[in-house]
Amino acid sequence: MSGRVVAQDVVAKESVPPFANTAVDGFAVRAQDVDKPGVELEVLGVIGAGHVAAYQIGAGQSARIMTGASMPRGADAVVMIEDATVLSATRVRCNKPAKVGDAVREVGEDVRAGDVVFKAGEVINSAGIGVLAGINARKVSSYPRLRVAMLSTGDELVIDGSTLRPGQIRESNLTMLASMIEDTGCEIINLGIVDDDEERLEVALREVATRCDAIVTSGGVGQGDFDIVKIVLSRIAEMHWMQMAIKPAKPFAFGKLKTSDSRVVPIFGLPGNPVSSMISFELLARPALRKMMGHTVDLRRPTVRAIVDAPMKRKQDGKVHFMRVFGRFGEDGRLHVRDTGPQGSHQLAATAQANGLAFVPDGQGLAAGAEVEVMLLG
Ligand code: AMP
Ligand code: MG
């Protein structure tokens, strides 16, 4: 439930707290009796959390009471144990005066019955789940988790742990993307690596489209690439094959596949280079998936202006470079960043060390001390 977007206003049917209770361990008193230090009171009994006193507190009387216990009738303040001297089991001295309401948590101080605790469109976080439990809202209408199908292409890829033959590499994108898709709050249908048979791929795509909300593919979206995913998708879906002025993640594809039951399933065609795959998912697919799950704000992760601690060199090429950086807040209260190592689109190891993406504009790069916009990844 955490991270889900509420689809209908949630109105509290119960108040929290549901009864007036004490915020501290101490003595429930009538404030009017304890108008000066040193007042002595009779102690009628002990009230633990979850119990209700049968008696009423009258003039000159009190009750020992534990945090969370219901205030006894007649009492309107609590003197904390630290401000009291226990004289005997039935007598206490209050060392400080009390005011009405001292250490008392009133009914509905947190949530009042009738309050709208979540408006449609708001996101439920972990504390929100606690709030829902606290008001006994057992069923809440929310946007569903998307089911995202994913597949990878490439004759060179080995996914099953077997020994690499010459020319082969380990598949890494699906594992990485599965984690990113899950972090986005979606469920995964993992089709694995598709082999290069057009007809089988078409059948697989059409079939999975009937039971998913979006499709993510990895690889084969570059220019002049005769990957079968490109061939098949060009034929069966309405696709846009793009070259974007960013690095990494220059090639990208977006399209729509119509299902047999006339739904339209969006397709995100990510490039195969692992860093490109990661960045294009982060910048392009993730915001779209979030929007589909009802998010209206914060579709992208937050960005902050940061200080460049070591020069970030790049070549002028007409593109914005997204450099993987590690950032830490300095004593000046500013985020300071430096790149995490080799920035090639195949060099995922340096990306694994990063907690931010620096948007380095076209040019020769940034000198130490310059400012740069950084998207916070974690
Ligand atoms: P492509 O986008 O298919 O042209 O692939 C670009 C580069 O990424 C090539 O060097 C591929 O070997 C590599 N690559 C493609 N898909 C994957 C994958 N799933 N895991 C790891 N590397 C990949
Ligand atoms: Mg390929």
mmCIF file of C-alpha atoms and ligand atoms in Angstrom:
data_model
loop_
_atom_site.group_PDB
_atom_site.id
_atom_site.type_symbol
_atom_site.label_atom_id
_atom_site.label_comp_id
_atom_site.label_asym_id
_atom_site.label_seq_id
_atom_site.Cartn_x
_atom_site.Cartn_y
_atom_site.Cartn_z
ATOM 1 C CA MET A 1 0.000 0.000 0.000
ATOM 2 C CA SER A 2 2.902 2.372 0.675
ATOM 3 C CA GLY A 3 3.427 4.606 -2.377
ATOM 4 C CA ARG A 4 -0.063 4.030 -3.752
ATOM 5 C CA VAL A 5 -2.235 6.947 -4.833
ATOM 6 C CA VAL A 6 -5.643 7.333 -3.211
ATOM 7 C CA ALA A 7 -8.450 7.284 -5.774
ATOM 8 C CA GLN A 8 -11.277 8.556 -3.512
ATOM 9 C CA ASP A 9 -11.234 10.823 -0.481
ATOM 10 C CA VAL A 10 -10.803 8.850 2.732
ATOM 11 C CA VAL A 11 -13.096 10.149 5.507
ATOM 12 C CA ALA A 12 -12.335 9.095 9.074
ATOM 13 C CA LYS A 13 -15.211 7.254 10.728
ATOM 14 C CA GLU A 14 -13.429 7.256 14.078
ATOM 15 C CA SER A 15 -11.488 9.809 16.105
ATOM 16 C CA VAL A 16 -7.896 9.354 17.188
ATOM 17 C CA PRO A 17 -7.474 9.250 20.089
ATOM 18 C CA PRO A 18 -10.942 7.823 20.626
ATOM 19 C CA PHE A 19 -11.010 8.919 24.310
ATOM 20 C CA ALA A 20 -9.204 11.472 26.461
ATOM 21 C CA ASN A 21 -6.084 9.851 27.884
ATOM 22 C CA THR A 22 -2.844 10.690 29.596
ATOM 23 C CA ALA A 23 0.357 11.485 27.727
ATOM 24 C CA VAL A 24 2.549 10.597 30.713
ATOM 25 C CA ASP A 25 2.798 8.302 33.699
ATOM 26 C CA GLY A 26 1.625 10.237 36.742
ATOM 27 C CA PHE A 27 -1.454 11.228 38.733
ATOM 28 C CA ALA A 28 -4.823 12.234 37.307
ATOM 29 C CA VAL A 29 -6.013 15.270 39.279
ATOM 30 C CA ARG A 30 -8.496 18.151 39.289
ATOM 31 C CA ALA A 31 -6.382 21.165 38.287
ATOM 32 C CA GLN A 32 -8.390 23.380 40.656
ATOM 33 C CA ASP A 33 -7.105 21.272 43.603
ATOM 34 C CA VAL A 34 -3.470 21.567 42.557
ATOM 35 C CA ASP A 35 -3.239 25.355 42.300
ATOM 36 C CA LYS A 36 0.088 25.595 44.157
ATOM 37 C CA PRO A 37 3.154 23.412 44.812
ATOM 38 C CA GLY A 38 3.036 20.918 47.668
ATOM 39 C CA VAL A 39 -0.652 19.942 47.542
ATOM 40 C CA GLU A 40 -1.340 16.480 48.989
ATOM 41 C CA LEU A 41 -4.069 14.279 47.507
ATOM 42 C CA GLU A 42 -5.706 10.969 48.247
ATOM 43 C CA VAL A 43 -4.934 8.241 45.643
ATOM 44 C CA LEU A 44 -8.036 6.205 44.787
ATOM 45 C CA GLY A 45 -6.356 3.545 42.690
ATOM 46 C CA VAL A 46 -4.162 2.716 39.701
ATOM 47 C CA ILE A 47 -5.376 2.964 36.085
ATOM 48 C CA GLY A 48 -3.378 1.107 33.418
ATOM 49 C CA ALA A 49 -3.649 1.618 29.645
ATOM 50 C CA GLY A 50 -6.627 -0.303 28.300
ATOM 51 C CA HIS A 51 -8.561 0.037 31.571
ATOM 52 C CA VAL A 52 -11.220 2.466 32.678
ATOM 53 C CA ALA A 53 -11.712 3.586 36.295
ATOM 54 C CA ALA A 54 -15.127 2.876 37.752
ATOM 55 C CA TYR A 55 -14.744 5.735 40.237
ATOM 56 C CA GLN A 56 -14.833 9.488 39.841
ATOM 57 C CA ILE A 57 -12.133 11.899 41.062
ATOM 58 C CA GLY A 58 -13.605 14.250 43.626
ATOM 59 C CA ALA A 59 -12.176 17.181 45.583
ATOM 60 C CA GLY A 60 -8.795 16.324 47.114
ATOM 61 C CA GLN A 61 -8.556 13.057 45.212
ATOM 62 C CA SER A 62 -6.411 11.603 42.421
ATOM 63 C CA ALA A 63 -5.548 8.317 40.674
ATOM 64 C CA ARG A 64 -2.215 6.856 39.696
ATOM 65 C CA ILE A 65 -2.384 6.638 35.880
ATOM 66 C CA MET A 66 -0.181 5.165 33.114
ATOM 67 C CA THR A 67 0.513 6.602 29.654
ATOM 68 C CA GLY A 68 -2.373 5.924 27.286
ATOM 69 C CA ALA A 69 -4.878 5.148 30.039
ATOM 70 C CA SER A 70 -8.324 6.727 29.889
ATOM 71 C CA MET A 71 -8.733 9.841 32.054
ATOM 72 C CA PRO A 72 -11.015 9.072 35.003
ATOM 73 C CA ARG A 73 -14.205 11.124 35.285
ATOM 74 C CA GLY A 74 -13.706 14.308 37.269
ATOM 75 C CA ALA A 75 -9.987 14.650 36.485
ATOM 76 C CA ASP A 76 -8.838 17.302 33.998
ATOM 77 C CA ALA A 77 -5.036 17.257 34.295
ATOM 78 C CA VAL A 78 -2.167 14.880 34.922
ATOM 79 C CA VAL A 79 0.779 15.598 37.201
ATOM 80 C CA MET A 80 3.723 13.664 35.846
ATOM 81 C CA ILE A 81 5.414 11.176 38.134
ATOM 82 C CA GLU A 82 8.621 13.249 38.074
ATOM 83 C CA ASP A 83 6.697 16.155 39.658
ATOM 84 C CA ALA A 84 5.119 14.060 42.419
ATOM 85 C CA THR A 85 6.245 12.443 45.661
ATOM 86 C CA VAL A 86 4.562 9.171 46.537
ATOM 87 C CA LEU A 87 3.848 9.314 50.262
ATOM 88 C CA SER A 88 2.024 5.979 50.502
ATOM 89 C CA ALA A 89 -0.151 3.716 48.351
ATOM 90 C CA THR A 90 -3.040 6.101 48.999
ATOM 91 C CA ARG A 91 -1.309 9.493 49.261
ATOM 92 C CA VAL A 92 0.682 11.672 46.918
ATOM 93 C CA ARG A 93 2.230 15.127 47.066
ATOM 94 C CA CYS A 94 2.190 17.226 43.884
ATOM 95 C CA ASN A 95 5.347 19.331 43.768
ATOM 96 C CA LYS A 96 4.137 21.638 41.003
ATOM 97 C CA PRO A 97 0.791 23.293 40.326
ATOM 98 C CA ALA A 98 -1.343 21.876 37.489
ATOM 99 C CA LYS A 99 -3.378 23.601 34.776
ATOM 100 C CA VAL A 100 -6.489 22.209 33.117
ATOM 101 C CA GLY A 101 -5.438 19.961 30.225
ATOM 102 C CA ASP A 102 -1.878 19.357 31.433
ATOM 103 C CA ALA A 103 -0.563 16.121 29.815
ATOM 104 C CA VAL A 104 -4.068 15.191 28.636
ATOM 105 C CA ARG A 105 -4.541 14.016 25.038
ATOM 106 C CA GLU A 106 -8.037 15.044 24.034
ATOM 107 C CA VAL A 107 -10.409 13.059 21.809
ATOM 108 C CA GLY A 108 -9.639 13.643 18.118
ATOM 109 C CA GLU A 109 -6.427 15.595 18.726
ATOM 110 C CA ASP A 110 -4.802 13.591 15.939
ATOM 111 C CA VAL A 111 -7.766 12.758 13.678
ATOM 112 C CA ARG A 112 -11.359 13.840 14.166
ATOM 113 C CA ALA A 113 -14.219 11.620 12.953
ATOM 114 C CA GLY A 114 -15.470 13.231 9.742
ATOM 115 C CA ASP A 115 -12.036 14.591 8.772
ATOM 116 C CA VAL A 116 -10.794 13.874 5.258
ATOM 117 C CA VAL A 117 -7.519 12.148 6.136
ATOM 118 C CA PHE A 118 -6.457 11.617 2.513
ATOM 119 C CA LYS A 119 -7.704 13.459 -0.549
ATOM 120 C CA ALA A 120 -7.972 11.685 -3.893
ATOM 121 C CA GLY A 121 -4.595 12.001 -5.605
ATOM 122 C CA GLU A 122 -2.538 11.954 -2.426
ATOM 123 C CA VAL A 123 0.126 9.340 -1.900
ATOM 124 C CA ILE A 124 -0.005 6.956 1.059
ATOM 125 C CA ASN A 125 3.355 6.535 2.778
ATOM 126 C CA SER A 126 4.262 4.290 5.699
ATOM 127 C CA ALA A 127 2.902 6.758 8.256
ATOM 128 C CA GLY A 128 -0.252 6.963 6.145
ATOM 129 C CA ILE A 129 -0.741 3.227 6.430
ATOM 130 C CA GLY A 130 -0.514 3.670 10.198
ATOM 131 C CA VAL A 131 -3.120 6.448 10.062
ATOM 132 C CA LEU A 132 -5.479 4.196 8.079
ATOM 133 C CA ALA A 133 -5.012 1.404 10.619
ATOM 134 C CA GLY A 134 -5.626 3.894 13.452
ATOM 135 C CA ILE A 135 -9.050 4.853 12.083
ATOM 136 C CA ASN A 136 -9.918 1.271 11.115
ATOM 137 C CA ALA A 137 -10.084 2.147 7.392
ATOM 138 C CA ARG A 138 -9.680 -1.408 6.238
ATOM 139 C CA LYS A 139 -10.524 -0.781 2.609
ATOM 140 C CA VAL A 140 -9.321 2.267 0.700
ATOM 141 C CA SER A 141 -9.845 2.894 -2.979
ATOM 142 C CA SER A 142 -6.491 3.426 -4.679
ATOM 143 C CA TYR A 143 -4.981 3.322 -8.144
ATOM 144 C CA PRO A 144 -3.841 -0.223 -8.881
ATOM 145 C CA ARG A 145 -0.247 -1.278 -9.227
ATOM 146 C CA LEU A 146 0.628 -1.472 -12.894
ATOM 147 C CA ARG A 147 1.625 -4.789 -14.348
ATOM 148 C CA VAL A 148 4.690 -4.107 -16.428
ATOM 149 C CA ALA A 149 5.940 -6.725 -18.872
ATOM 150 C CA MET A 150 9.619 -6.628 -19.745
ATOM 151 C CA LEU A 151 11.877 -8.405 -22.161
ATOM 152 C CA SER A 152 15.411 -8.184 -23.416
ATOM 153 C CA THR A 153 16.863 -8.832 -26.834
ATOM 154 C CA GLY A 154 20.329 -9.705 -28.089
ATOM 155 C CA ASP A 155 22.038 -12.864 -29.306
ATOM 156 C CA GLU A 156 25.046 -12.051 -27.128
ATOM 157 C CA LEU A 157 23.147 -12.225 -23.839
ATOM 158 C CA VAL A 158 23.399 -15.069 -21.344
ATOM 159 C CA ILE A 159 20.865 -15.086 -18.523
ATOM 160 C CA ASP A 160 21.046 -18.596 -17.035
ATOM 161 C CA GLY A 161 24.473 -18.553 -15.379
ATOM 162 C CA SER A 162 26.037 -20.857 -17.942
ATOM 163 C CA THR A 163 29.689 -20.459 -19.045
ATOM 164 C CA LEU A 164 30.190 -17.575 -21.457
ATOM 165 C CA ARG A 165 31.163 -18.559 -24.995
ATOM 166 C CA PRO A 166 33.298 -16.158 -27.062
ATOM 167 C CA GLY A 167 31.317 -13.015 -27.875
ATOM 168 C CA GLN A 168 28.763 -13.509 -25.132
ATOM 169 C CA ILE A 169 28.076 -11.280 -22.115
ATOM 170 C CA ARG A 170 25.856 -11.623 -19.089
ATOM 171 C CA GLU A 171 22.406 -10.100 -19.295
ATOM 172 C CA SER A 172 22.190 -7.363 -16.678
ATOM 173 C CA ASN A 173 19.424 -5.008 -17.743
ATOM 174 C CA LEU A 174 16.416 -7.143 -16.896
ATOM 175 C CA THR A 175 17.611 -7.702 -13.350
ATOM 176 C CA MET A 176 18.333 -3.994 -12.920
ATOM 177 C CA LEU A 177 15.080 -2.919 -14.555
ATOM 178 C CA ALA A 178 13.058 -5.394 -12.504
ATOM 179 C CA SER A 179 14.389 -3.672 -9.409
ATOM 180 C CA MET A 180 13.636 -0.204 -10.808
ATOM 181 C CA ILE A 181 10.139 -1.203 -11.936
ATOM 182 C CA GLU A 182 9.408 -2.664 -8.519
ATOM 183 C CA ASP A 183 10.730 0.483 -6.846
ATOM 184 C CA THR A 184 8.299 2.431 -9.014
ATOM 185 C CA GLY A 185 5.516 0.428 -7.379
ATOM 186 C CA CYS A 186 4.678 -1.877 -10.284
ATOM 187 C CA GLU A 187 4.384 -5.616 -10.636
ATOM 188 C CA ILE A 188 6.570 -7.396 -13.172
ATOM 189 C CA ILE A 189 5.886 -9.922 -15.871
ATOM 190 C CA ASN A 190 9.372 -10.987 -16.943
ATOM 191 C CA LEU A 191 9.512 -12.502 -20.416
ATOM 192 C CA GLY A 192 13.293 -12.883 -20.263
ATOM 193 C CA ILE A 193 15.363 -12.856 -23.428
ATOM 194 C CA VAL A 194 13.352 -13.283 -26.600
ATOM 195 C CA ASP A 195 14.988 -15.296 -29.338
ATOM 196 C CA ASP A 196 15.108 -14.014 -32.851
ATOM 197 C CA ASP A 197 11.966 -15.415 -34.341
ATOM 198 C CA GLU A 198 9.600 -12.724 -35.582
ATOM 199 C CA GLU A 199 6.471 -14.782 -35.406
ATOM 200 C CA ARG A 200 7.098 -16.073 -31.890
ATOM 201 C CA LEU A 201 7.947 -12.565 -30.682
ATOM 202 C CA GLU A 202 4.762 -11.156 -32.185
ATOM 203 C CA VAL A 203 2.665 -13.854 -30.512
ATOM 204 C CA ALA A 204 4.435 -13.264 -27.195
ATOM 205 C CA LEU A 205 3.955 -9.476 -27.352
ATOM 206 C CA ARG A 206 0.293 -9.704 -28.350
ATOM 207 C CA GLU A 207 -0.365 -12.274 -25.626
ATOM 208 C CA VAL A 208 1.379 -10.376 -22.835
ATOM 209 C CA ALA A 209 -0.342 -7.143 -23.883
ATOM 210 C CA THR A 210 -3.678 -8.698 -22.916
ATOM 211 C CA ARG A 211 -2.493 -9.133 -19.313
ATOM 212 C CA CYS A 212 -0.244 -6.136 -18.705
ATOM 213 C CA ASP A 213 -0.539 -2.338 -18.506
ATOM 214 C CA ALA A 214 2.804 -1.429 -20.074
ATOM 215 C CA ILE A 215 5.720 -3.091 -21.831
ATOM 216 C CA VAL A 216 9.395 -2.289 -21.346
ATOM 217 C CA THR A 217 11.912 -3.654 -23.831
ATOM 218 C CA SER A 218 15.685 -3.493 -23.581
ATOM 219 C CA GLY A 219 18.000 -3.275 -26.567
ATOM 220 C CA GLY A 220 17.664 -2.915 -30.296
ATOM 221 C CA VAL A 221 16.371 0.631 -30.575
ATOM 222 C CA GLY A 222 19.492 2.172 -32.129
ATOM 223 C CA GLN A 223 19.649 3.527 -35.655
ATOM 224 C CA GLY A 224 20.165 0.988 -38.380
ATOM 225 C CA ASP A 225 19.578 -1.794 -35.932
ATOM 226 C CA PHE A 226 17.836 -4.781 -37.466
ATOM 227 C CA ASP A 227 16.910 -6.265 -34.149
ATOM 228 C CA ILE A 228 13.711 -8.261 -34.455
ATOM 229 C CA VAL A 229 12.044 -6.287 -31.664
ATOM 230 C CA LYS A 230 12.336 -3.224 -33.841
ATOM 231 C CA ILE A 231 11.065 -5.065 -36.897
ATOM 232 C CA VAL A 232 8.114 -6.588 -35.083
ATOM 233 C CA LEU A 233 7.162 -3.499 -33.066
ATOM 234 C CA SER A 234 7.340 -1.296 -36.179
ATOM 235 C CA ARG A 235 4.827 -3.624 -37.777
ATOM 236 C CA ILE A 236 2.362 -4.289 -34.955
ATOM 237 C CA ALA A 237 2.509 -1.098 -32.856
ATOM 238 C CA GLU A 238 2.386 2.639 -33.424
ATOM 239 C CA MET A 239 6.026 3.444 -32.629
ATOM 240 C CA HIS A 240 8.206 6.538 -32.419
ATOM 241 C CA TRP A 241 11.894 5.753 -32.783
ATOM 242 C CA MET A 242 13.853 8.658 -31.362
ATOM 243 C CA GLN A 243 17.368 10.005 -31.167
ATOM 244 C CA MET A 244 17.559 12.317 -28.188
ATOM 245 C CA ALA A 245 20.151 15.009 -27.513
ATOM 246 C CA ILE A 246 21.240 13.413 -24.260
ATOM 247 C CA LYS A 247 24.083 11.189 -23.189
ATOM 248 C CA PRO A 248 23.832 8.415 -22.267
ATOM 249 C CA ALA A 249 20.499 7.124 -23.586
ATOM 250 C CA LYS A 250 20.442 8.711 -27.022
ATOM 251 C CA PRO A 251 18.163 6.165 -28.737
ATOM 252 C CA PHE A 252 14.726 5.624 -27.272
ATOM 253 C CA ALA A 253 11.422 4.345 -28.552
ATOM 254 C CA PHE A 254 7.901 4.926 -27.394
ATOM 255 C CA GLY A 255 4.794 3.394 -28.836
ATOM 256 C CA LYS A 256 1.332 2.038 -28.328
ATOM 257 C CA LEU A 257 0.178 -1.489 -28.952
ATOM 258 C CA LYS A 258 -3.535 -2.083 -29.427
ATOM 259 C CA THR A 259 -4.741 -5.298 -27.834
ATOM 260 C CA SER A 260 -7.377 -7.684 -29.143
ATOM 261 C CA ASP A 261 -9.760 -6.253 -26.526
ATOM 262 C CA SER A 262 -9.062 -2.699 -27.799
ATOM 263 C CA ARG A 263 -6.915 -1.507 -24.900
ATOM 264 C CA VAL A 264 -3.852 0.546 -25.686
ATOM 265 C CA VAL A 265 -0.661 -0.642 -24.008
ATOM 266 C CA PRO A 266 2.259 1.786 -23.951
ATOM 267 C CA ILE A 267 5.661 0.420 -24.902
ATOM 268 C CA PHE A 268 8.958 1.871 -23.698
ATOM 269 C CA GLY A 269 11.866 0.788 -25.877
ATOM 270 C CA LEU A 270 15.022 1.289 -23.843
ATOM 271 C CA PRO A 271 18.504 1.106 -25.324
ATOM 272 C CA GLY A 272 20.610 -1.953 -24.509
ATOM 273 C CA ASN A 273 23.666 -0.324 -23.008
ATOM 274 C CA PRO A 274 23.071 -0.805 -19.291
ATOM 275 C CA VAL A 275 23.679 2.794 -18.217
ATOM 276 C CA SER A 276 21.532 4.072 -21.083
ATOM 277 C CA SER A 277 18.844 1.633 -20.123
ATOM 278 C CA MET A 278 18.927 2.775 -16.524
ATOM 279 C CA ILE A 279 18.940 6.506 -17.339
ATOM 280 C CA SER A 280 16.180 6.319 -19.925
ATOM 281 C CA PHE A 281 14.000 4.306 -17.583
ATOM 282 C CA GLU A 282 14.647 6.838 -14.832
ATOM 283 C CA LEU A 283 14.027 9.945 -16.936
ATOM 284 C CA LEU A 284 11.368 8.769 -19.367
ATOM 285 C CA ALA A 285 9.623 5.559 -18.371
ATOM 286 C CA ARG A 286 9.390 6.027 -14.604
ATOM 287 C CA PRO A 287 7.541 9.375 -14.744
ATOM 288 C CA ALA A 288 5.083 7.918 -17.256
ATOM 289 C CA LEU A 289 4.438 4.822 -15.142
ATOM 290 C CA ARG A 290 3.939 7.021 -12.079
ATOM 291 C CA LYS A 291 1.437 9.142 -13.984
ATOM 292 C CA MET A 292 -0.423 5.999 -15.027
ATOM 293 C CA MET A 293 -0.623 5.036 -11.350
ATOM 294 C CA GLY A 294 -2.383 8.289 -10.509
ATOM 295 C CA HIS A 295 0.551 10.446 -9.432
ATOM 296 C CA THR A 296 0.091 14.074 -10.405
ATOM 297 C CA VAL A 297 3.045 15.693 -8.659
ATOM 298 C CA ASP A 298 6.680 14.689 -8.255
ATOM 299 C CA LEU A 299 6.602 12.510 -11.351
ATOM 300 C CA ARG A 300 10.366 12.912 -11.450
ATOM 301 C CA ARG A 301 12.708 12.738 -8.521
ATOM 302 C CA PRO A 302 13.702 16.041 -6.928
ATOM 303 C CA THR A 303 16.626 18.059 -8.224
ATOM 304 C CA VAL A 304 18.840 20.464 -6.300
ATOM 305 C CA ARG A 305 21.595 22.909 -7.237
ATOM 306 C CA ALA A 306 24.884 21.395 -6.129
ATOM 307 C CA ILE A 307 28.533 22.433 -5.988
ATOM 308 C CA VAL A 308 30.983 20.594 -8.233
ATOM 309 C CA ASP A 309 33.918 19.480 -6.057
ATOM 310 C CA ALA A 310 36.197 18.119 -8.797
ATOM 311 C CA PRO A 311 36.200 19.158 -12.478
ATOM 312 C CA MET A 312 33.663 17.353 -14.649
ATOM 313 C CA LYS A 313 35.114 17.181 -18.121
ATOM 314 C CA ARG A 314 33.057 16.468 -21.206
ATOM 315 C CA LYS A 315 33.160 17.131 -24.945
ATOM 316 C CA GLN A 316 30.945 19.615 -26.722
ATOM 317 C CA ASP A 317 28.495 17.545 -28.776
ATOM 318 C CA GLY A 318 25.162 19.322 -28.655
ATOM 319 C CA LYS A 319 23.849 17.052 -25.899
ATOM 320 C CA VAL A 320 23.116 17.299 -22.212
ATOM 321 C CA HIS A 321 25.239 14.790 -20.329
ATOM 322 C CA PHE A 322 23.786 13.046 -17.313
ATOM 323 C CA MET A 323 26.839 12.296 -15.220
ATOM 324 C CA ARG A 324 26.619 9.846 -12.377
ATOM 325 C CA VAL A 325 27.746 11.556 -9.213
ATOM 326 C CA PHE A 326 28.034 10.988 -5.520
ATOM 327 C CA GLY A 327 26.777 13.867 -3.419
ATOM 328 C CA ARG A 328 27.079 14.727 0.221
ATOM 329 C CA PHE A 329 25.859 17.770 2.130
ATOM 330 C CA GLY A 330 28.774 19.930 3.318
ATOM 331 C CA GLU A 331 29.115 22.113 6.383
ATOM 332 C CA ASP A 332 27.952 25.011 4.199
ATOM 333 C CA GLY A 333 24.575 23.274 3.911
ATOM 334 C CA ARG A 334 25.068 22.764 0.165
ATOM 335 C CA LEU A 335 25.174 19.494 -1.732
ATOM 336 C CA HIS A 336 28.687 18.794 -3.025
ATOM 337 C CA VAL A 337 29.140 16.316 -5.856
ATOM 338 C CA ARG A 338 31.883 14.523 -7.724
ATOM 339 C CA ASP A 339 31.591 11.967 -10.487
ATOM 340 C CA THR A 340 31.805 8.329 -9.479
ATOM 341 C CA GLY A 341 34.172 7.122 -12.203
ATOM 342 C CA PRO A 342 34.109 6.037 -15.844
ATOM 343 C CA GLN A 343 31.028 7.469 -17.503
ATOM 344 C CA GLY A 344 30.672 5.195 -20.548
ATOM 345 C CA SER A 345 27.186 3.934 -21.291
ATOM 346 C CA HIS A 346 28.431 0.360 -20.816
ATOM 347 C CA GLN A 347 30.115 1.133 -17.471
ATOM 348 C CA LEU A 348 27.456 0.344 -14.928
ATOM 349 C CA ALA A 349 29.876 -0.070 -12.016
ATOM 350 C CA ALA A 350 30.368 3.692 -11.581
ATOM 351 C CA THR A 351 26.606 4.173 -11.789
ATOM 352 C CA ALA A 352 26.166 1.739 -8.924
ATOM 353 C CA GLN A 353 28.267 4.099 -6.760
ATOM 354 C CA ALA A 354 26.145 7.144 -7.609
ATOM 355 C CA ASN A 355 23.350 8.742 -5.608
ATOM 356 C CA GLY A 356 22.697 11.503 -8.117
ATOM 357 C CA LEU A 357 22.579 12.452 -11.773
ATOM 358 C CA ALA A 358 24.266 15.747 -12.652
ATOM 359 C CA PHE A 359 22.782 17.579 -15.662
ATOM 360 C CA VAL A 360 25.967 18.803 -17.301
ATOM 361 C CA PRO A 361 25.035 21.221 -20.101
ATOM 362 C CA ASP A 362 26.674 21.215 -23.522
ATOM 363 C CA GLY A 363 30.198 22.631 -23.506
ATOM 364 C CA GLN A 364 33.589 21.702 -22.160
ATOM 365 C CA GLY A 365 32.344 20.599 -18.778
ATOM 366 C CA LEU A 366 32.324 22.177 -15.346
ATOM 367 C CA ALA A 367 35.179 23.465 -13.227
ATOM 368 C CA ALA A 368 35.525 22.767 -9.522
ATOM 369 C CA GLY A 369 33.343 25.211 -7.607
ATOM 370 C CA ALA A 370 30.768 25.522 -10.415
ATOM 371 C CA GLU A 371 27.090 24.871 -9.775
ATOM 372 C CA VAL A 372 25.188 22.029 -11.383
ATOM 373 C CA GLU A 373 21.620 20.717 -11.263
ATOM 374 C CA VAL A 374 21.533 17.254 -9.674
ATOM 375 C CA MET A 375 18.680 14.779 -9.603
ATOM 376 C CA LEU A 376 18.719 12.899 -6.298
ATOM 377 C CA LEU A 377 18.536 9.172 -6.963
ATOM 378 C CA GLY A 378 18.721 7.984 -3.415
HETATM 379 P P1 AMP B 1 21.674 -2.645 -28.340
HETATM 380 O O1 AMP B 1 20.903 -1.549 -27.732
HETATM 381 O O2 AMP B 1 20.873 -3.894 -28.438
HETATM 382 O O3 AMP B 1 22.269 -2.246 -29.662
HETATM 383 O O4 AMP B 1 22.854 -2.967 -27.366
HETATM 384 C C1 AMP B 1 23.824 -1.996 -27.043
HETATM 385 C C2 AMP B 1 24.873 -2.590 -26.145
HETATM 386 O O5 AMP B 1 24.289 -3.002 -24.926
HETATM 387 C C3 AMP B 1 25.563 -3.824 -26.679
HETATM 388 O O6 AMP B 1 26.934 -3.763 -26.306
HETATM 389 C C4 AMP B 1 24.856 -4.958 -26.000
HETATM 390 O O7 AMP B 1 25.663 -6.098 -25.880
HETATM 391 C C5 AMP B 1 24.546 -4.370 -24.662
HETATM 392 N N1 AMP B 1 23.328 -4.941 -24.102
HETATM 393 C C6 AMP B 1 22.152 -5.042 -24.739
HETATM 394 N N2 AMP B 1 21.214 -5.586 -23.966
HETATM 395 C C7 AMP B 1 21.829 -5.873 -22.797
HETATM 396 C C8 AMP B 1 21.413 -6.483 -21.591
HETATM 397 N N3 AMP B 1 20.134 -6.874 -21.436
HETATM 398 N N4 AMP B 1 22.307 -6.626 -20.582
HETATM 399 C C9 AMP B 1 23.566 -6.210 -20.746
HETATM 400 N N5 AMP B 1 24.036 -5.626 -21.857
HETATM 401 C C10 AMP B 1 23.184 -5.460 -22.879
HETATM 402 MG MG MG B 2 21.091 -5.722 -29.368
#
